[in-house]
Amino acid sequence: MEDKPIVTSNSVNQPTASPEAEEAVLEIWGQQPLSGHVSISGAKNSALVVLAGTVLSSQPCRLRNIPNLMDIDRMAQVLSALGIKVSRNGSTLDVDPSDISHTRAPYDLVSRLRASFFIIGPLLARMGVARIPCRVVVRSGAPVELHVRGLQAMGADVHIDHGTVHASVPGPRGRLQGAKIHLDYPSVGATETLMMAATLADGETILENAAQEPEVADLANFCRALGARIRGVGTKTMTIAGVPSLHGTDYGIIPDRIEAGTFLAAGVITRSEISLSPIIPEHLSAVVAKLQEMGSQVIAESPNRLRLVPGHDIQATDIQTLPHPGFPTDMQAQFMALLTLANGSSMITETVFENRLRHVAELNRMGANVRLNGNCALVQGVPMLSGAPVQGTDLRAAAALVVAGLGAHGKTTLQGLQHLDRGYERLEHKLIQLGAQIRRTTVNSQDLPDRPDVLESAAAPATPSFLPQG
Ligand code: UD1
């Protein structure tokens, strides 16, 4: 197949509705048993940051197992705007970052993809300057201060002016300096930004209280494949010895543990035995442990394949989201969908993000009994969910509503597919292959119910401009 340059948003997974009157929705007829095997795509969050990491390399890179998603297209467009050539052939992306002609990321792309802020680290390290226009950063203030403080510790001058983050390295050589940086919180993005920046810095950088998420380790392994010198990958302390330049590589990213977890949830709610591959079992430890507490069995059929044997009932349990290796915030919503049907009551505490409980109002519309108190949700199990028109308000909320719809009696109509399409490759096709009755269609927006409750949800974000990224 011929390589296709990525210059505009890809049509795959895009809602097909015209903006005025029509809206794309998923219609799900629930309580259909699933069976068979599902193939897990490459990890969205790895792919995003590895794409950003190609900026570090002075030679072409080939990236394999890259999912075809809106978020990935947007990151590829950010790279294109810097003068980097990106072309896709199936799940392989060829990126040629040999010549970078611009150091300013375009406003319209960055404001739609928070992860594109992560380009600041590699761009600054390679070019000595980076300018990231970012309304999200300016309005919300807090969510990138760990990135900024770390870059400042490495000698960068970083300031925000007229909605743009300006970062530069003083001095004729434009090289960052290695530093000892203690992160107040093990932020995934800040760890990634600083690790990438340190690979081309003068001297050694020690990152303490680093994030240990598998996607951070995947990025570190990609950087090592480029020739970076990184020790302590996957631990709380990473040591990066800067090198003068990095070379090209051919790198395959890890499978998406959150997609895998979402399919496990789909299997549990429909009481269906399904298998998944490829997966890396250790990446799913916290999720599998919870499923076992809830009465399901997850069996390793081979080193990269799991089989779900669901329990007859779902047992209530408490969940607290935490940085890895704790229970992932990106699985909280899908597990809440499961616990709405559990025997007894469960407490879900969201500690990672402030505004990640907006699916509660939607699940309650389907007959769930969930009460919110700050960042805690008390889920009282009910015998049955009923299909309803619901709105996905962010990526994982939308995924949770798909799971709930699969387990509900009757038809669920899910709006807000722009969120779902950011992060799940061919979701409905994969579900149909397992036997789900689900279809993507368009409806006239006027026929959809007014949804003031979504906007006025008790869990509305304290900082409305900070969109959660799943
Ligand atoms: C990444 C993932 C996201 C996942 C999250 C936590 C990507 C593209 N997204 O997001 O799917 O849910 O990790 O596993 O990889 N924070 C600050 N200041 C900062 C940085 C973060 O206050 O400078 C806060 C955030 O507001 C949030 C928490 O720290 O409350 C966790 O954020 P972080 O770990 O940075 O998540 P992301 O990298 O944005």
Coordinates of C-alpha atoms and ligand atoms in Angstrom, one line a residue:
M1 CA 0.0 0.0 0.0
E2 CA 1.2 3.5 -0.8
D3 CA 2.2 5.7 2.1
K4 CA -0.2 8.5 2.8
P5 CA 1.0 11.8 4.1
I6 CA -0.9 13.0 7.1
V7 CA -1.8 16.6 6.6
T8 CA -5.5 16.8 7.5
S9 CA -7.7 15.1 10.0
N10 CA -8.3 11.5 9.0
S11 CA -11.7 10.3 8.2
V12 CA -11.4 7.0 10.1
N13 CA -13.5 7.1 13.3
Q14 CA -14.8 10.6 12.4
P15 CA -18.4 11.4 13.0
T16 CA -20.0 11.7 9.6
A17 CA -22.8 14.1 10.5
S18 CA -23.2 17.5 9.0
P19 CA -22.7 20.0 11.9
E20 CA -26.0 21.9 11.6
A21 CA -28.7 19.3 11.9
E22 CA -27.2 15.8 12.2
E23 CA -25.2 14.2 15.0
A24 CA -23.4 10.9 15.0
V25 CA -24.6 8.5 17.7
L26 CA -24.0 4.9 18.7
E27 CA -27.1 2.8 19.1
I28 CA -26.6 -0.1 21.4
W29 CA -29.1 -2.9 22.0
G30 CA -28.0 -4.3 25.3
Q31 CA -27.9 -7.7 27.0
Q32 CA -26.5 -9.5 24.0
P33 CA -24.0 -12.2 24.9
L34 CA -20.4 -11.7 23.5
S35 CA -18.0 -14.4 22.5
G36 CA -14.7 -14.8 20.7
H37 CA -11.5 -12.9 20.6
V38 CA -10.6 -9.3 20.3
S39 CA -7.3 -7.7 19.0
I40 CA -6.0 -4.9 21.1
S41 CA -4.5 -1.9 19.3
G42 CA -1.4 0.0 20.2
A43 CA -1.5 2.2 23.3
K44 CA -2.9 5.7 22.5
N45 CA -1.0 7.4 25.3
S46 CA 2.3 5.8 24.2
A47 CA 1.8 6.6 20.6
L48 CA 1.1 10.2 21.3
V49 CA 4.2 10.8 23.4
V50 CA 6.5 8.6 21.2
L51 CA 5.4 10.7 18.3
A52 CA 6.3 13.8 20.2
G53 CA 9.6 12.1 21.1
T54 CA 10.6 11.7 17.4
V55 CA 11.4 15.4 17.5
L56 CA 14.5 14.4 19.5
S57 CA 15.9 12.4 16.6
S58 CA 18.0 13.8 13.8
Q59 CA 17.2 10.9 11.5
P60 CA 14.0 9.2 10.3
C61 CA 12.0 6.9 12.6
R62 CA 9.5 4.1 11.9
L63 CA 6.8 3.7 14.5
R64 CA 4.8 0.5 14.5
N65 CA 1.5 -0.5 16.2
I66 CA 0.2 3.1 16.1
P67 CA -3.6 3.2 16.4
N68 CA -5.6 5.1 13.9
L69 CA -7.2 7.7 16.1
M70 CA -8.2 11.4 16.0
D71 CA -5.7 12.2 18.8
I72 CA -2.9 10.6 16.8
D73 CA -3.8 12.5 13.7
R74 CA -3.7 15.7 15.6
M75 CA -0.3 15.0 17.1
A76 CA 0.9 14.1 13.6
Q77 CA -0.4 17.4 12.3
V78 CA 1.4 19.3 15.1
L79 CA 4.6 17.6 13.8
S80 CA 3.8 18.5 10.2
A81 CA 3.4 22.1 11.3
L82 CA 7.0 22.0 12.6
G83 CA 8.2 20.9 9.2
I84 CA 8.4 17.2 10.0
K85 CA 7.3 14.7 7.4
V86 CA 4.8 12.1 8.7
S87 CA 3.2 9.4 6.6
R88 CA 1.0 6.4 7.6
N89 CA 0.8 3.0 6.1
G90 CA -1.7 1.0 8.1
S91 CA -0.5 1.0 11.7
T92 CA 3.0 2.1 10.7
L93 CA 4.0 5.7 10.8
D94 CA 7.2 7.0 9.1
V95 CA 8.4 10.2 10.7
D96 CA 11.3 12.2 9.2
P97 CA 12.4 14.8 11.8
S98 CA 15.8 15.5 10.1
D99 CA 14.8 19.1 9.4
I100 CA 12.7 21.1 11.7
S101 CA 11.7 24.4 10.1
H102 CA 9.4 25.8 12.8
T103 CA 9.5 25.9 16.6
R104 CA 5.9 27.1 17.2
A105 CA 3.1 24.6 17.5
P106 CA -0.2 25.8 15.9
Y107 CA -2.9 27.2 18.2
D108 CA -5.9 25.4 16.8
L109 CA -4.3 22.0 17.1
V110 CA -2.8 22.5 20.6
S111 CA -6.0 23.8 22.0
R112 CA -7.7 20.5 20.9
L113 CA -5.0 18.1 22.1
R114 CA -3.5 18.7 25.6
A115 CA -0.9 16.0 25.0
S116 CA 0.6 18.2 22.2
F117 CA 2.0 20.4 25.0
F118 CA 4.4 17.5 25.7
I119 CA 6.2 18.5 22.5
I120 CA 7.8 21.4 24.5
G121 CA 10.4 19.1 26.1
P122 CA 11.9 17.5 22.9
L123 CA 11.6 20.8 20.9
L124 CA 13.4 22.7 23.6
A125 CA 16.1 20.1 23.9
R126 CA 16.7 19.8 20.1
M127 CA 16.2 23.4 19.0
G128 CA 16.8 25.4 22.1
V129 CA 13.4 27.1 21.7
A130 CA 9.8 26.2 21.7
R131 CA 6.6 28.2 21.6
I132 CA 3.3 26.5 22.4
P133 CA 0.1 28.6 22.1
C134 CA -2.2 27.1 24.7
R135 CA -5.4 28.5 26.0
V136 CA -5.9 25.4 28.2
V137 CA -2.7 25.9 30.0
V138 CA -3.2 29.6 30.6
R139 CA -6.7 29.4 31.9
S140 CA -6.2 26.4 34.2
G141 CA -2.9 27.5 35.4
A142 CA -2.0 24.4 37.4
P143 CA -1.8 21.4 35.2
V144 CA 1.6 22.0 33.5
E145 CA 3.5 23.8 36.3
L146 CA 5.5 20.6 37.0
H147 CA 6.6 20.5 33.4
V148 CA 7.6 24.2 33.5
R149 CA 9.4 24.1 36.9
G150 CA 11.4 21.1 35.8
L151 CA 12.4 22.7 32.5
Q152 CA 13.4 25.9 34.5
A153 CA 15.5 23.7 36.8
M154 CA 17.3 22.6 33.6
G155 CA 18.1 26.1 32.7
A156 CA 15.2 27.0 30.4
D157 CA 13.6 30.4 30.4
V158 CA 9.9 29.8 30.4
H159 CA 7.2 32.4 30.5
I160 CA 3.6 32.8 29.3
D161 CA 2.7 35.7 27.1
H162 CA -0.5 36.4 25.3
G163 CA -1.7 32.8 25.6
T164 CA 1.6 31.3 24.4
V165 CA 4.2 29.4 26.4
H166 CA 7.6 30.7 25.3
A167 CA 10.5 28.5 26.3
S168 CA 14.1 29.0 25.4
V169 CA 17.6 28.0 26.5
P170 CA 19.8 31.0 27.1
G171 CA 23.4 31.0 25.7
P172 CA 24.9 30.4 22.3
R173 CA 24.7 26.6 22.4
G174 CA 21.1 26.4 23.4
R175 CA 21.6 23.3 25.5
L176 CA 19.7 22.4 28.6
Q177 CA 21.7 21.5 31.7
G178 CA 21.2 18.2 33.6
A179 CA 19.5 18.7 37.0
K180 CA 18.2 16.9 40.0
I181 CA 14.4 17.3 39.9
H182 CA 11.9 16.1 42.5
L183 CA 8.4 16.0 41.2
D184 CA 5.8 17.0 43.8
Y185 CA 3.4 14.5 42.2
P186 CA 4.3 11.6 39.8
S187 CA 2.7 13.3 36.8
V188 CA 2.8 11.2 33.7
G189 CA 3.1 14.1 31.3
A190 CA 5.7 16.0 33.4
T191 CA 7.9 12.8 33.7
E192 CA 7.7 12.4 29.9
T193 CA 8.4 16.0 29.1
L194 CA 11.5 16.1 31.5
M195 CA 12.8 12.7 30.5
M196 CA 12.7 13.7 26.8
A197 CA 14.3 17.1 27.5
A198 CA 17.1 15.4 29.5
T199 CA 18.1 13.0 26.8
L200 CA 19.9 15.9 24.9
A201 CA 20.9 18.0 27.9
D202 CA 24.5 18.6 29.0
G203 CA 25.2 16.2 31.9
E204 CA 23.1 14.0 34.1
T205 CA 19.4 14.5 35.1
I206 CA 17.9 12.7 38.1
L207 CA 14.1 12.6 38.1
E208 CA 12.8 11.7 41.5
N209 CA 9.2 10.7 42.2
A210 CA 8.8 9.9 38.5
A211 CA 5.6 8.4 37.1
Q212 CA 5.9 4.6 36.6
E213 CA 3.1 4.1 34.1
P214 CA 3.8 1.6 31.4
E215 CA 3.5 4.4 28.8
V216 CA 6.3 6.3 30.5
A217 CA 8.5 3.2 30.3
D218 CA 7.5 2.7 26.7
L219 CA 8.7 6.2 25.9
A220 CA 11.9 5.6 27.8
N221 CA 12.5 2.5 25.8
F222 CA 11.8 4.4 22.6
C223 CA 14.4 7.0 23.6
R224 CA 16.9 4.3 24.4
A225 CA 16.3 2.9 20.9
L226 CA 17.2 6.4 19.6
G227 CA 20.5 6.1 21.6
A228 CA 19.4 7.9 24.8
R229 CA 21.1 6.8 28.1
I230 CA 18.4 6.2 30.7
R231 CA 18.5 4.1 33.9
G232 CA 15.7 3.3 36.3
V233 CA 13.0 2.9 33.7
G234 CA 9.8 1.8 35.4
T235 CA 11.0 2.9 38.8
K236 CA 10.4 6.1 40.9
T237 CA 13.9 7.4 40.1
M238 CA 15.2 7.8 36.6
T239 CA 18.7 8.9 35.7
I240 CA 19.3 10.3 32.2
A241 CA 22.8 11.0 30.9
G242 CA 22.5 13.5 28.1
V243 CA 24.1 12.7 24.7
P244 CA 25.0 15.1 21.9
S245 CA 22.5 13.7 19.4
L246 CA 20.0 10.9 18.8
H247 CA 19.7 8.7 15.8
G248 CA 16.7 7.1 14.0
T249 CA 15.0 3.8 15.0
D250 CA 12.3 1.3 14.2
Y251 CA 10.1 0.9 17.3
G252 CA 6.8 -0.9 18.1
I253 CA 4.7 0.5 20.9
I254 CA 3.0 -1.5 23.7
P255 CA -0.6 -2.7 23.5
D256 CA -3.3 -0.4 25.0
R257 CA -4.0 -1.6 28.5
I258 CA -7.0 0.7 28.8
E259 CA -8.6 -0.6 25.7
A260 CA -8.0 -4.1 27.0
G261 CA -9.5 -3.2 30.4
T262 CA -12.6 -1.7 28.6
F263 CA -13.2 -5.0 26.7
L264 CA -12.8 -6.9 30.0
A265 CA -15.5 -4.7 31.4
A266 CA -17.7 -5.3 28.4
G267 CA -17.3 -9.1 28.9
V268 CA -18.1 -8.8 32.6
I269 CA -21.3 -6.8 32.2
T270 CA -22.6 -9.1 29.5
R271 CA -21.4 -12.2 31.5
S272 CA -19.5 -13.3 28.4
E273 CA -16.3 -15.4 28.0
I274 CA -14.0 -13.5 25.7
S275 CA -10.2 -13.5 25.0
L276 CA -7.9 -10.6 24.3
S277 CA -4.5 -10.3 22.8
P278 CA -1.9 -8.9 22.5
I279 CA -1.6 -7.6 26.1
I280 CA 1.1 -7.3 28.6
P281 CA -0.3 -9.0 31.8
E282 CA 1.7 -6.9 34.3
H283 CA 0.1 -3.7 32.8
L284 CA -3.3 -5.0 33.8
S285 CA -2.5 -6.2 37.3
A286 CA -4.6 -3.7 39.2
V287 CA -7.6 -4.1 36.9
V288 CA -7.4 -7.9 37.0
A289 CA -7.1 -7.9 40.8
K290 CA -10.3 -5.8 41.0
L291 CA -12.2 -8.0 38.5
Q292 CA -11.2 -11.0 40.7
E293 CA -12.6 -9.3 43.8
M294 CA -15.8 -8.7 41.8
G295 CA -16.2 -12.4 41.1
S296 CA -14.7 -12.9 37.6
Q297 CA -11.7 -14.9 36.7
V298 CA -9.0 -13.7 34.3
I299 CA -6.8 -16.5 33.0
A300 CA -3.5 -16.1 31.2
E301 CA -3.8 -18.3 28.2
S302 CA -0.4 -17.5 26.9
P303 CA 2.2 -14.7 27.8
N304 CA 0.3 -12.1 25.8
R305 CA -3.3 -13.4 25.8
L306 CA -6.0 -13.3 28.5
R307 CA -9.3 -15.1 28.8
L308 CA -12.1 -13.6 30.9
V309 CA -14.4 -16.1 32.6
P310 CA -17.1 -13.8 34.1
G311 CA -18.8 -14.5 37.4
H312 CA -22.5 -15.1 37.6
D313 CA -22.9 -12.0 39.8
I314 CA -20.9 -8.8 40.2
Q315 CA -19.7 -8.4 43.8
A316 CA -19.4 -4.8 45.2
T317 CA -16.0 -3.5 45.9
D318 CA -14.3 -0.2 46.7
I319 CA -11.9 1.5 44.2
Q320 CA -9.5 4.3 44.7
T321 CA -7.7 5.6 41.6
L322 CA -3.9 6.1 42.0
P323 CA -0.8 6.6 40.0
H324 CA 0.6 3.3 38.6
P325 CA 0.8 0.6 39.8
G326 CA -2.4 1.6 41.5
F327 CA -5.8 1.4 39.9
P328 CA -5.8 3.6 36.8
T329 CA -8.1 6.7 36.6
D330 CA -8.6 5.8 32.9
M331 CA -10.5 2.7 34.0
Q332 CA -12.6 4.3 36.8
A333 CA -15.7 5.1 34.7
Q334 CA -15.9 1.7 33.1
F335 CA -15.7 0.0 36.5
M336 CA -18.3 2.3 37.8
A337 CA -20.6 1.0 35.0
L338 CA -20.0 -2.5 36.3
L339 CA -20.5 -1.7 39.9
T340 CA -23.9 -0.1 39.2
L341 CA -25.1 -3.7 38.8
A342 CA -23.2 -5.2 41.7
N343 CA -24.6 -7.0 44.8
G344 CA -24.3 -4.3 47.4
S345 CA -22.7 -0.9 47.6
S346 CA -19.3 0.3 46.5
M347 CA -17.3 3.4 47.1
I348 CA -15.3 4.9 44.2
T349 CA -12.7 7.6 45.0
E350 CA -11.1 9.5 42.2
T351 CA -7.8 11.0 43.4
V352 CA -6.0 11.7 40.2
F353 CA -8.2 14.1 38.3
E354 CA -10.8 16.5 39.8
N355 CA -13.4 16.4 37.0
R356 CA -13.7 12.7 36.1
L357 CA -17.1 11.8 37.5
R358 CA -19.4 13.4 34.9
H359 CA -20.6 10.0 33.8
V360 CA -22.5 9.6 37.1
A361 CA -25.5 11.7 35.9
E362 CA -25.6 9.6 32.7
L363 CA -25.5 6.3 34.5
N364 CA -28.2 7.5 36.8
R365 CA -30.4 8.2 33.7
M366 CA -30.0 4.5 32.9
G367 CA -31.4 3.6 36.3
A368 CA -28.2 3.4 38.3
N369 CA -28.1 4.6 41.9
V370 CA -24.9 6.6 42.3
R371 CA -24.5 9.5 44.7
L372 CA -21.7 12.0 44.5
N373 CA -19.8 13.5 47.4
G374 CA -16.9 15.5 46.2
N375 CA -14.4 13.2 44.6
C376 CA -16.3 10.1 45.9
A377 CA -19.1 8.2 44.3
L378 CA -21.3 5.9 46.4
V379 CA -22.6 3.2 44.0
Q380 CA -25.6 1.3 45.3
G381 CA -26.0 -1.7 43.0
V382 CA -29.4 -2.1 41.2
P383 CA -30.8 -5.3 39.6
M384 CA -31.0 -3.7 36.1
L385 CA -30.0 -0.8 33.9
S386 CA -32.4 0.5 31.2
G387 CA -31.3 1.8 27.8
A388 CA -31.6 5.6 27.5
P389 CA -30.3 8.5 25.5
V390 CA -27.0 9.4 27.1
Q391 CA -24.1 11.8 26.5
G392 CA -20.4 10.9 26.7
T393 CA -18.7 14.0 28.3
D394 CA -15.1 12.8 28.0
L395 CA -13.3 9.8 26.5
R396 CA -13.6 7.3 29.4
A397 CA -17.1 8.5 30.4
A398 CA -18.2 7.7 26.8
A399 CA -16.5 4.2 27.1
A400 CA -18.3 3.6 30.4
L401 CA -21.6 4.4 28.7
V402 CA -20.9 1.9 26.0
V403 CA -20.2 -0.7 28.7
A404 CA -23.4 0.2 30.5
G405 CA -25.3 0.1 27.2
L406 CA -24.1 -3.4 26.5
G407 CA -25.4 -4.5 29.9
A408 CA -28.7 -2.6 29.9
H409 CA -32.1 -3.7 28.9
G410 CA -33.3 -2.1 25.7
K411 CA -31.6 0.5 23.5
T412 CA -29.0 3.1 24.5
T413 CA -28.3 6.0 22.2
L414 CA -24.9 7.5 22.9
Q415 CA -24.0 11.0 21.9
G416 CA -20.6 12.7 22.2
L417 CA -18.8 10.3 19.9
Q418 CA -16.0 12.9 19.3
H419 CA -14.7 11.9 22.7
L420 CA -14.9 8.2 22.1
D421 CA -13.2 8.5 18.7
R422 CA -10.2 10.2 20.3
G423 CA -9.2 7.0 22.0
Y424 CA -10.8 3.8 20.7
E425 CA -9.8 2.4 17.4
R426 CA -12.8 0.8 15.6
L427 CA -14.6 0.2 18.8
E428 CA -18.0 -0.7 17.5
H429 CA -16.5 -2.9 14.8
K430 CA -14.6 -4.9 17.4
L431 CA -17.7 -5.2 19.5
I432 CA -19.8 -6.3 16.5
Q433 CA -17.2 -9.0 15.9
L434 CA -17.8 -10.3 19.4
G435 CA -21.6 -10.4 18.8
A436 CA -22.7 -7.0 20.2
Q437 CA -25.7 -5.3 18.6
I438 CA -24.4 -1.8 18.1
R439 CA -24.4 0.6 15.1
R440 CA -23.1 4.1 14.3
T441 CA -25.8 6.2 12.7
T442 CA -26.7 9.8 12.5
V443 CA -29.8 11.4 14.0
N444 CA -31.3 14.9 13.7
S445 CA -30.0 16.8 16.7
Q446 CA -33.5 18.3 17.2
D447 CA -34.7 14.7 17.9
L448 CA -32.2 14.3 20.8
P449 CA -33.3 15.3 24.3
D450 CA -32.1 18.6 25.8
R451 CA -29.5 17.8 28.3
P452 CA -29.1 20.6 30.9
D453 CA -28.2 18.0 33.5
V454 CA -25.0 17.2 31.7
L455 CA -23.8 20.8 31.9
E456 CA -25.0 21.3 35.4
S457 CA -23.7 17.9 36.8
A458 CA -22.8 18.0 40.4
A459 CA -19.3 16.9 39.3
A460 CA -18.7 19.9 37.0
P461 CA -15.0 20.7 36.9
A462 CA -13.6 23.2 39.3
T463 CA -11.4 24.4 36.4
P464 CA -13.7 24.2 33.4
S465 CA -11.0 24.8 30.8
F466 CA -9.0 21.8 31.8
L467 CA -10.4 19.0 29.7
P468 CA -9.5 15.6 31.0
Q469 CA -7.4 13.5 28.7
G470 CA -8.1 9.8 28.6
Ligands
UD1_1 C1 -1.8 11.1 31.3 C2 -2.7 10.3 30.4 C3 -4.1 10.2 30.9 C4 -4.1 9.6 32.3 C5 -3.2 10.4 33.2 C6 -3.0 9.7 34.6 C7 -1.7 10.9 28.2 C8 -1.9 11.7 26.9 N1 -2.7 11.0 29.1 O1 -2.3 12.4 31.4 O2 -4.9 9.4 30.0 O3 -5.4 9.7 32.8 O4 -1.9 10.4 32.6 O5 -2.6 8.4 34.4 O6 -0.8 10.2 28.4 N2 -1.0 17.9 37.3 C9 -0.7 19.1 37.9 N3 0.4 19.8 37.4 C10 1.2 19.3 36.4 C11 0.9 18.1 35.8 C12 -0.2 17.4 36.3 O7 -1.3 19.6 38.8 O8 2.2 20.0 36.0 C13 -2.1 17.1 37.9 C14 -3.2 17.0 36.8 O9 -4.0 18.2 36.9 C15 -3.9 15.8 37.3 C16 -2.8 14.9 37.9 O10 -1.7 15.8 38.1 O11 -4.8 16.1 38.3 C17 -2.3 13.8 37.0 O12 -1.9 14.3 35.8 P1 -0.8 13.7 34.8 O13 -0.3 12.4 35.5 O14 0.2 14.7 34.4 O15 -1.7 13.2 33.6 P2 -1.5 13.5 32.1 O16 0.0 13.3 31.7 O17 -2.1 14.8 31.7

